[in-house]
Amino acid sequence: MLPQEVNSIEEKMISPEKAEEAKLKARYPNLGNKPGGSDLLRKRLQKGQKYFDSGDYNMAKAKIKNKQLPTAAPEKTEITGDHIPTPQDLPQRKPSLVASKLAG
Amino acid sequence: ADIISTVEFNHTGELLATGDKGGRVVIFQQEIENKNQPQFRSEYNVYSTFQSHEPEFDYLKSLEIEEKINKIRWLPQKNAAQFLLSTNDKTIKLWKISERDKRPEGYNLKEEDGRYKDPNTITSLRVPVLKPMDLMVEASPRRVFANAHTYHINSVSVNSDNETYLSADDLRINLWHLEITDRSFNIVDIKPANMEELTEVITAAEFHPHQCNTFVYSSSKGTIRLCDMRASALCDKHSKLFEEPEDPSNRSFFSEIISSISDVKFSHNGRYMMTRDYLSVKIWDLNMENRPVETYQVHEYLRSKLCSLYENDCIFDKFECCWNGNDSVVMTGSYNNFFRMFDRGHRRDVTLEASRENSKPMQVLKPRKVCTGGKRKKDEISVDSLDFNKKILHTAWHPQDNIIAVATTNNLYIFQDKVN
């Protein structure tokens, strides 16, 4: 065995932890540059999903509730070309939220 | 089935409570018939289920407050009812669980189904009598201890004086009186004036089992502080500091993370305490601060996997630990639905698995072994095939008998000593 090989094996035997640390630093070179300890701690202190506001939170909750009730039947049946549609049959088009780029 | 987040026997072991991520508490009761017969096998059946906490929204910080039950602690029984404290991140509640097995019958003004009688039809007077009915178990919230914690509650501990209890969050510990909900005393505050200087957080806290003035709290840096409430109102200065010196040459990026103590438990006799960090369980003599008296390796083979365990966040898993009734054996969980027991006196340890696929009910559990080297023997499991999503974080030991409760992610297992 070459002396370099022996050395690296010895190092691994001495500290698998240090070998793992080297692996981590290789993947994330910027790790630990900032005061890492307090970053981790701060993330821990602020556990919990952040929402924009309570409206956002309630919407998210409602979405989860809806997902849990897949048996709710779709309200409108789509018209699929059995007959020529009349204006009353067409679904109402919601006004576009995005203002036209031509305006203003 | 929801994710189990805490497991706790009551003081007699007759009741076993579990809390889950959905804020529910399920209590199991031990079947005590035939207890003196040699073939007796404990069965725990569902006794009561109730919704303890609901999700809330912190409007000031726009953060969700999880309803997950972080801890349940039973109060010693004082009367016919049972009481327990259950807590989520922000609010502690005292629940009363009581049985109703009689109901009054023979009202004068009401029919049996509850409808009111026409008063004109009543011609005679009778005294209602109590008649037996099917057992009904009712849970009602008796106290709500709210708005005392800015950070997330990790521990609750009932004092041996049976009047007070402590609750601990990441930076503060508060002392409460069980009867008083609008006031609580802060007894430990480690919040730095400048949050940039934050170096450690409180990870667990517990009152001494007999000395009502003594409590301990553990930190994310691997230290345990013992405090005496007689010394001062604010126990920021510890009475004892338990810390094992570290070899600086062994220090790595992971050292502090894996030294973080995830659980601390006094022994029943009050002479020792046990701490759990990521890779080991340590037993400390309360009279010796500079090192533990015993150290047990839970899964040392993970030391060479720390990089991936950091990446998948498993390195931050918080394992709990527990003592058996006479403090001779300690137990803690691991990955792959494995749990470990260390017999202190006989210096023996065993790895067992909680899994329906690998063992049938009433079957003696087979010890497991994880192999680290290249050559894997038959029945051994290699480190790389361990399932890190199957973690046993919560375990509990019956206070007197050799009955243990082990919680996998979604299931609760109850094991007991082999009956001859």
Coordinates of C-alpha atoms in Angstrom, one line a residue:
Chain A
M1 CA 0.0 0.0 0.0
L2 CA 1.2 3.5 -0.7
P3 CA 1.9 5.7 2.3
Q4 CA -0.8 8.1 1.2
E5 CA -3.4 5.4 1.2
V6 CA -2.4 4.2 4.6
N7 CA -2.7 7.8 5.9
S8 CA -6.2 8.3 4.5
I9 CA -7.3 5.0 5.9
E10 CA -5.9 5.8 9.3
E11 CA -7.7 9.2 9.2
K12 CA -11.0 7.5 8.5
M13 CA -10.4 5.0 11.3
I14 CA -9.5 7.8 13.7
S15 CA -12.6 9.9 13.1
P16 CA -15.5 8.8 10.9
E17 CA -17.1 12.0 12.1
K18 CA -14.3 14.1 10.5
A19 CA -14.7 12.2 7.3
E20 CA -18.4 12.9 7.2
E21 CA -17.7 16.6 7.9
A22 CA -15.3 16.7 4.9
K23 CA -18.0 15.2 2.8
L24 CA -20.5 17.8 3.9
K25 CA -18.2 20.6 3.4
A26 CA -17.5 19.4 -0.1
R27 CA -21.2 19.4 -1.0
Y28 CA -21.9 22.7 0.7
P29 CA -18.8 24.9 0.7
N30 CA -20.6 27.9 2.2
L31 CA -21.7 25.9 5.3
G32 CA -20.6 27.3 8.6
N33 CA -19.4 30.6 7.1
K34 CA -22.0 32.6 8.9
P35 CA -22.4 32.0 12.6
G36 CA -23.9 28.6 11.8
G37 CA -24.9 27.8 15.4
S38 CA -27.2 30.7 15.7
D39 CA -28.7 30.1 12.3
L40 CA -29.7 26.6 13.2
L41 CA -31.0 27.8 16.6
R42 CA -33.0 30.6 15.1
K43 CA -34.6 28.3 12.6
R44 CA -35.5 26.1 15.5
L45 CA -37.0 29.0 17.5
Q46 CA -39.2 29.9 14.6
K47 CA -40.7 26.5 13.9
G48 CA -44.1 26.6 12.4
Q49 CA -45.4 27.4 8.9
K50 CA -45.4 31.0 8.2
Y51 CA -48.4 32.4 6.2
F52 CA -48.8 35.8 4.6
D53 CA -51.7 36.6 6.9
S54 CA -54.7 35.0 8.5
G55 CA -56.6 35.0 5.2
D56 CA -53.9 33.0 3.6
Y57 CA -54.0 30.6 6.6
N58 CA -57.7 30.1 6.4
M59 CA -57.6 29.6 2.6
A60 CA -54.9 27.0 3.1
K61 CA -57.0 25.2 5.7
A62 CA -60.0 25.3 3.5
K63 CA -58.0 23.7 0.7
I64 CA -57.0 20.9 2.9
K65 CA -60.6 20.3 3.9
N66 CA -61.7 20.2 0.3
K67 CA -59.0 17.8 -0.6
Q68 CA -60.3 15.5 2.1
L69 CA -63.8 15.3 0.6
P70 CA -63.2 13.9 -2.9
T71 CA -66.8 12.6 -3.0
A72 CA -68.2 16.1 -3.6
A73 CA -69.8 16.0 -7.0
P74 CA -68.8 18.5 -9.6
E75 CA -71.4 21.2 -9.7
K76 CA -71.7 21.8 -13.4
T77 CA -71.7 19.2 -16.1
E78 CA -69.7 20.2 -19.1
I79 CA -71.3 20.5 -22.4
T80 CA -69.5 18.2 -24.8
G81 CA -70.6 18.8 -28.2
D82 CA -74.0 17.0 -28.3
H83 CA -75.6 20.1 -29.6
I84 CA -74.8 23.5 -30.8
P85 CA -74.3 25.6 -27.7
T86 CA -76.4 28.7 -27.1
P87 CA -75.3 31.8 -25.2
Q88 CA -77.2 30.6 -22.1
D89 CA -75.2 27.3 -22.1
L90 CA -71.8 28.8 -22.1
P91 CA -70.1 29.2 -18.7
Q92 CA -69.8 32.8 -17.6
R93 CA -66.4 34.2 -18.4
K94 CA -64.8 35.7 -15.3
P95 CA -63.3 39.2 -16.0
S96 CA -59.6 39.0 -16.4
L97 CA -57.7 39.9 -13.3
V98 CA -54.7 41.0 -15.2
A99 CA -55.2 44.5 -16.7
S100 CA -54.5 44.6 -20.3
K101 CA -51.0 45.7 -21.1
L102 CA -52.4 48.1 -23.6
A103 CA -54.2 50.0 -20.8
G104 CA -52.5 52.9 -19.0
Chain B
A1 CA -54.2 6.9 12.2
D2 CA -52.2 10.0 13.1
I3 CA -48.5 10.4 14.0
I4 CA -48.0 9.6 17.7
S5 CA -46.1 12.4 19.5
T6 CA -46.1 11.3 23.1
V7 CA -46.7 8.3 25.3
E8 CA -47.1 8.2 29.1
F9 CA -48.2 5.7 31.7
N10 CA -50.0 7.0 34.7
H11 CA -48.6 6.5 38.2
T12 CA -50.1 3.0 38.7
G13 CA -49.6 1.9 35.1
E14 CA -53.3 1.1 34.8
L15 CA -53.7 3.9 32.2
L16 CA -51.6 4.7 29.2
A17 CA -52.1 8.0 27.4
T18 CA -50.9 8.8 23.9
G19 CA -51.0 12.2 22.1
D20 CA -50.8 12.7 18.4
K21 CA -50.0 15.2 15.8
G22 CA -53.7 15.9 15.2
G23 CA -54.2 17.2 18.8
R24 CA -56.0 14.1 20.0
V25 CA -55.4 12.2 23.2
V26 CA -56.2 8.5 23.4
I27 CA -56.1 6.7 26.8
F28 CA -55.9 3.0 27.1
Q29 CA -56.8 1.1 30.2
Q30 CA -55.3 -2.1 31.5
E31 CA -57.6 -5.1 31.8
I32 CA -57.1 -6.0 35.5
E33 CA -59.2 -9.1 35.6
N34 CA -57.2 -12.3 36.2
K35 CA -54.2 -10.3 37.3
N36 CA -53.2 -12.9 39.8
Q37 CA -53.4 -15.8 37.5
P38 CA -50.2 -17.2 36.1
Q39 CA -51.4 -16.9 32.5
F40 CA -52.2 -13.3 32.9
R41 CA -51.4 -11.2 29.9
S42 CA -52.0 -7.5 30.1
E43 CA -54.4 -6.1 27.6
Y44 CA -54.8 -2.4 27.1
N45 CA -58.1 -1.3 25.6
V46 CA -59.2 2.1 24.5
Y47 CA -60.7 3.9 27.5
S48 CA -61.2 7.4 26.3
T49 CA -60.5 9.6 23.3
F50 CA -60.8 13.3 23.1
Q51 CA -59.6 16.3 21.1
S52 CA -57.2 18.1 23.4
H53 CA -55.9 20.9 21.2
E54 CA -57.0 22.5 18.0
P55 CA -54.8 24.3 15.5
E56 CA -54.5 28.0 16.0
F57 CA -53.1 31.0 14.2
D58 CA -50.8 33.5 15.8
Y59 CA -52.0 36.7 14.2
L60 CA -49.1 38.8 15.4
K61 CA -46.4 36.6 13.8
S62 CA -48.5 35.1 11.0
L63 CA -47.5 31.7 12.2
E64 CA -49.5 28.5 12.6
I65 CA -49.6 27.1 16.1
E66 CA -49.7 23.3 15.7
E67 CA -52.2 21.2 17.6
K68 CA -49.6 18.5 18.0
I69 CA -49.5 17.2 21.6
N70 CA -45.9 17.6 22.7
K71 CA -46.2 16.1 26.2
I72 CA -48.7 14.4 28.5
R73 CA -48.1 14.2 32.2
W74 CA -50.4 12.5 34.6
L75 CA -51.2 13.9 38.0
P76 CA -51.1 11.4 40.9
Q77 CA -54.7 10.3 41.6
K78 CA -56.4 12.1 44.5
N79 CA -60.0 11.1 44.0
A80 CA -62.2 9.0 41.7
A81 CA -61.3 11.0 38.6
Q82 CA -58.0 11.0 36.7
F83 CA -56.2 14.2 35.7
L84 CA -53.5 14.8 33.1
L85 CA -51.7 17.8 31.7
S86 CA -51.4 17.9 27.9
T87 CA -49.6 20.6 26.0
N88 CA -49.0 21.7 22.5
D89 CA -46.4 24.4 21.5
K90 CA -48.2 27.2 23.3
T91 CA -51.0 26.1 25.7
I92 CA -51.1 23.6 28.5
K93 CA -54.5 22.1 29.5
L94 CA -55.5 20.2 32.6
W95 CA -58.0 17.5 31.6
K96 CA -60.3 15.6 34.0
I97 CA -61.2 12.1 33.0
S98 CA -64.1 10.7 35.0
E99 CA -66.3 7.7 34.8
R100 CA -70.1 7.7 35.0
D101 CA -71.8 4.4 35.6
K102 CA -75.0 5.4 37.2
R103 CA -77.8 7.7 36.1
P104 CA -80.9 9.0 37.8
E105 CA -84.2 7.6 36.7
G106 CA -87.7 8.5 37.6
Y107 CA -87.8 12.2 37.2
N108 CA -91.1 13.9 38.0
L109 CA -91.1 16.5 35.3
K110 CA -89.3 14.7 32.4
E111 CA -90.0 11.5 30.5
E112 CA -87.2 8.9 30.3
D113 CA -86.1 10.2 26.9
G114 CA -85.8 13.8 28.2
R115 CA -89.0 15.4 26.9
Y116 CA -90.8 17.5 29.4
K117 CA -94.1 16.2 30.7
D118 CA -97.2 18.3 30.6
P119 CA -97.5 19.4 34.2
N120 CA -101.2 18.8 34.2
T121 CA -100.7 15.1 33.8
I122 CA -98.6 14.8 36.9
T123 CA -100.6 13.5 39.8
S124 CA -98.0 12.0 42.2
L125 CA -94.5 12.8 43.4
R126 CA -91.6 10.3 43.4
V127 CA -87.9 10.4 44.3
P128 CA -85.6 9.6 41.3
V129 CA -83.3 6.7 41.9
L130 CA -79.8 6.0 40.7
K131 CA -79.7 3.1 38.3
P132 CA -76.6 1.5 36.8
M133 CA -75.8 2.3 33.2
D134 CA -73.2 1.4 30.7
L135 CA -69.8 2.9 31.7
M136 CA -69.3 6.3 30.1
V137 CA -65.9 7.9 30.3
E138 CA -65.9 11.7 30.1
A139 CA -63.0 14.0 29.5
S140 CA -63.4 17.7 30.3
P141 CA -60.9 20.5 30.3
R142 CA -60.6 21.9 33.8
R143 CA -57.9 24.5 33.3
V144 CA -56.3 26.2 30.4
F145 CA -52.8 27.6 31.0
A146 CA -52.3 29.9 28.0
N147 CA -50.2 32.9 26.9
A148 CA -47.1 32.3 29.0
H149 CA -44.8 31.0 26.3
T150 CA -43.3 33.0 23.5
Y151 CA -41.3 30.0 22.2
H152 CA -42.3 26.4 21.7
I153 CA -43.1 24.3 24.8
N154 CA -41.0 21.2 24.9
S155 CA -41.6 19.9 28.5
V156 CA -44.1 19.8 31.3
S157 CA -43.3 18.3 34.7
V158 CA -45.5 17.9 37.7
N159 CA -43.9 18.7 41.0
S160 CA -43.8 16.2 43.9
D161 CA -45.7 18.7 46.0
N162 CA -48.7 18.0 43.8
E163 CA -49.6 21.6 43.6
T164 CA -47.2 23.1 41.1
Y165 CA -45.8 22.2 37.8
L166 CA -43.2 23.6 35.4
S167 CA -43.4 24.2 31.6
A168 CA -40.3 24.8 29.5
D169 CA -39.9 26.3 26.1
D170 CA -36.7 26.9 24.1
L171 CA -35.6 29.9 26.2
R172 CA -37.7 30.0 29.4
I173 CA -39.1 27.9 32.2
N174 CA -42.3 28.8 34.0
L175 CA -43.7 27.6 37.3
W176 CA -47.5 27.3 37.6
H177 CA -49.9 26.4 40.3
L178 CA -52.4 23.8 39.1
E179 CA -55.3 25.9 40.4
I180 CA -54.2 29.2 38.9
T181 CA -54.3 29.9 35.2
D182 CA -53.9 33.6 34.9
R183 CA -50.5 33.8 36.5
S184 CA -47.2 31.9 36.2
F185 CA -43.7 32.6 37.5
N186 CA -40.7 32.7 35.3
I187 CA -37.9 30.7 37.0
V188 CA -35.4 30.3 34.2
D189 CA -34.7 32.8 31.4
I190 CA -31.8 32.2 29.0
K191 CA -32.8 34.6 26.4
P192 CA -29.9 36.9 25.5
A193 CA -30.4 40.6 25.3
N194 CA -29.2 40.4 21.7
M195 CA -30.6 37.5 19.9
E196 CA -27.5 37.4 17.7
E197 CA -25.7 36.1 20.7
L198 CA -27.9 33.1 21.1
T199 CA -25.8 30.0 21.5
E200 CA -28.0 27.4 23.2
V201 CA -31.6 26.6 23.8
I202 CA -33.5 24.6 26.5
T203 CA -34.4 21.1 25.2
A204 CA -36.0 19.4 28.2
A205 CA -36.8 20.0 31.9
E206 CA -38.0 17.9 34.8
F207 CA -38.7 18.2 38.5
H208 CA -36.9 16.0 40.9
P209 CA -39.2 13.1 41.9
H210 CA -39.0 13.8 45.7
Q211 CA -37.4 17.1 46.3
C212 CA -40.0 19.7 45.4
N213 CA -37.4 22.5 45.2
T214 CA -35.1 20.8 42.6
F215 CA -35.4 20.6 38.9
V216 CA -33.1 20.1 36.0
Y217 CA -33.0 21.4 32.4
S218 CA -30.9 20.2 29.5
S219 CA -29.6 22.3 26.6
S220 CA -28.7 22.0 23.0
K221 CA -25.1 22.1 23.9
G222 CA -25.1 18.9 25.9
T223 CA -25.2 20.4 29.3
I224 CA -27.6 19.8 32.2
R225 CA -28.3 22.4 34.9
L226 CA -29.7 21.5 38.2
C227 CA -31.5 24.4 40.0
D228 CA -32.7 24.9 43.5
M229 CA -35.8 27.1 43.8
R230 CA -34.9 28.0 47.4
A231 CA -31.8 29.8 46.2
S232 CA -33.6 32.6 44.4
A233 CA -36.8 33.5 42.6
L234 CA -35.1 33.4 39.2
C235 CA -33.0 30.3 38.9
D236 CA -30.7 31.6 36.1
K237 CA -27.7 30.6 38.2
H238 CA -27.5 26.9 38.4
S239 CA -26.7 24.9 41.5
K240 CA -25.0 22.2 39.5
L241 CA -23.8 22.0 36.0
F242 CA -23.4 18.6 34.5
E243 CA -21.1 18.5 31.4
E244 CA -18.8 15.8 30.1
P245 CA -15.6 17.4 28.9
E246 CA -15.0 17.0 25.2
D247 CA -11.7 16.1 23.5
P248 CA -11.1 19.2 21.4
S249 CA -9.2 17.2 18.8
N250 CA -12.3 15.2 18.1
R251 CA -14.4 18.2 17.5
S252 CA -16.2 18.4 14.1
F253 CA -19.1 20.3 12.5
F254 CA -21.4 17.7 13.9
S255 CA -20.2 17.7 17.5
E256 CA -22.5 20.3 18.9
I257 CA -25.5 19.0 17.0
I258 CA -25.1 15.4 18.2
S259 CA -24.4 16.5 21.7
S260 CA -27.7 18.2 22.0
I261 CA -29.8 16.5 24.7
S262 CA -33.2 15.5 23.5
D263 CA -34.5 14.1 26.8
V264 CA -33.7 14.1 30.5
K265 CA -35.3 11.8 33.1
F266 CA -34.7 11.4 36.8
S267 CA -34.5 7.8 38.0
H268 CA -37.3 6.8 40.3
N269 CA -35.1 6.8 43.3
G270 CA -34.0 10.3 42.6
R271 CA -30.3 9.6 42.8
Y272 CA -29.6 9.5 39.1
M273 CA -30.7 11.2 35.9
M274 CA -30.5 9.9 32.3
T275 CA -29.9 12.0 29.3
R276 CA -30.3 11.1 25.6
D277 CA -28.3 12.7 22.9
Y278 CA -28.2 11.7 19.3
L279 CA -26.0 8.7 19.6
S280 CA -26.0 7.7 23.2
V281 CA -27.7 7.5 26.6
K282 CA -25.8 8.7 29.6
I283 CA -26.5 8.1 33.3
W284 CA -25.4 10.8 35.7
D285 CA -25.0 10.6 39.4
L286 CA -26.5 13.8 40.8
N287 CA -23.4 14.1 43.1
M288 CA -20.9 14.1 40.2
E289 CA -21.0 16.9 37.7
N290 CA -17.9 16.3 35.6
R291 CA -18.9 13.2 33.8
P292 CA -21.6 10.6 33.5
V293 CA -21.3 7.3 35.5
E294 CA -22.5 5.2 32.6
T295 CA -22.6 5.7 28.8
Y296 CA -24.5 3.5 26.4
Q297 CA -24.1 3.6 22.7
V298 CA -27.5 3.4 21.0
H299 CA -26.4 3.3 17.4
E300 CA -22.8 4.2 17.1
Y301 CA -22.8 2.9 13.5
L302 CA -24.5 6.1 12.5
R303 CA -21.4 8.2 13.2
S304 CA -20.2 7.4 9.7
K305 CA -23.5 8.5 8.2
L306 CA -23.7 11.9 9.8
C307 CA -23.4 13.7 6.5
S308 CA -26.5 12.1 5.0
L309 CA -28.4 12.3 8.4
Y310 CA -27.7 16.0 8.4
E311 CA -29.0 16.4 4.8
N312 CA -32.2 14.5 5.5
D313 CA -32.6 16.3 8.9
C314 CA -32.6 13.0 10.8
I315 CA -29.7 14.3 12.9
F316 CA -32.2 16.7 14.5
D317 CA -34.6 13.8 15.6
K318 CA -35.5 14.0 19.3
F319 CA -35.4 10.6 20.9
E320 CA -36.8 10.1 24.4
C321 CA -35.6 7.6 27.0
C322 CA -37.1 6.0 30.0
W323 CA -36.3 4.0 33.2
N324 CA -37.9 0.8 34.3
G325 CA -39.7 0.7 37.7
N326 CA -36.6 -0.2 39.8
D327 CA -34.1 1.8 37.7
S328 CA -32.2 -1.3 36.6
V329 CA -32.9 -1.0 32.9
V330 CA -33.2 1.9 30.6
M331 CA -34.8 2.0 27.1
T332 CA -34.7 4.3 24.1
G333 CA -35.7 4.2 20.5
S334 CA -33.7 4.2 17.2
Y335 CA -34.4 3.9 13.5
N336 CA -35.9 1.1 11.4
N337 CA -38.5 0.6 14.2
F338 CA -35.7 -0.6 16.5
F339 CA -35.6 0.1 20.1
R340 CA -32.8 -0.6 22.6
M341 CA -32.7 -1.7 26.2
F342 CA -29.7 -1.5 28.5
D343 CA -29.5 -3.6 31.6
R344 CA -27.3 -1.5 33.9
G345 CA -26.5 -4.2 36.4
H346 CA -25.7 -7.1 34.1
R347 CA -24.1 -4.9 31.5
R348 CA -26.3 -6.4 28.8
D349 CA -28.1 -4.7 26.0
V350 CA -30.6 -5.8 23.4
T351 CA -32.0 -4.4 20.1
L352 CA -35.6 -5.2 19.4
E353 CA -38.0 -4.4 16.6
A354 CA -41.5 -3.1 16.8
S355 CA -43.1 -4.2 13.5
R356 CA -46.1 -6.2 12.6
E357 CA -44.4 -7.7 9.6
N358 CA -41.5 -9.2 11.5
S359 CA -43.3 -10.6 14.5
K360 CA -46.7 -12.0 15.4
P361 CA -48.7 -11.2 18.5
M362 CA -47.7 -13.2 21.6
Q363 CA -44.5 -14.2 19.9
V364 CA -41.2 -13.7 21.7
L365 CA -39.3 -10.8 20.1
K366 CA -36.1 -11.8 18.4
P367 CA -33.1 -9.6 19.1
R368 CA -31.8 -7.7 16.1
K369 CA -28.3 -6.8 15.1
V370 CA -27.0 -4.1 12.8
C371 CA -23.8 -5.0 11.0
T372 CA -21.4 -2.3 10.1
G373 CA -18.6 -4.1 8.3
G374 CA -18.7 -5.6 4.9
K375 CA -19.6 -9.1 5.8
R376 CA -23.2 -9.4 6.8
K377 CA -24.3 -12.5 8.7
K378 CA -27.6 -14.0 8.2
D379 CA -30.4 -12.1 10.1
E380 CA -28.3 -9.1 10.4
I381 CA -29.3 -5.8 8.8
S382 CA -26.8 -3.6 7.2
V383 CA -26.6 0.1 8.1
D384 CA -27.5 1.1 4.6
S385 CA -30.8 -0.8 4.5
L386 CA -32.1 0.9 7.7
D387 CA -35.3 2.8 7.1
F388 CA -34.7 6.3 8.6
N389 CA -38.4 7.1 8.3
K390 CA -39.3 4.4 10.7
K391 CA -38.2 6.1 13.9
I392 CA -39.1 5.2 17.5
L393 CA -38.9 8.5 19.3
H394 CA -41.4 7.8 22.2
T395 CA -41.3 4.9 24.6
A396 CA -42.7 4.4 28.1
W397 CA -42.2 1.8 30.8
H398 CA -44.9 0.7 33.2
P399 CA -44.0 2.0 36.7
Q400 CA -44.0 -1.4 38.3
D401 CA -44.3 -4.2 35.9
N402 CA -42.3 -5.2 32.8
I403 CA -44.7 -3.8 30.4
I404 CA -43.5 -1.3 27.8
A405 CA -45.3 0.9 25.3
V406 CA -43.4 1.7 22.1
A407 CA -44.6 4.2 19.5
T408 CA -43.7 3.8 15.9
T409 CA -44.8 6.6 13.5
N410 CA -48.4 5.6 13.4
N411 CA -48.8 2.6 15.7
L412 CA -48.5 1.9 19.4
Y413 CA -47.0 -1.4 20.5
I414 CA -47.3 -2.9 23.9
F415 CA -44.9 -5.6 24.9
Q416 CA -44.5 -7.5 28.1
D417 CA -42.3 -10.1 29.8
K418 CA -42.7 -13.6 28.6
V419 CA -45.0 -15.5 30.8
N420 CA -43.8 -19.1 31.4

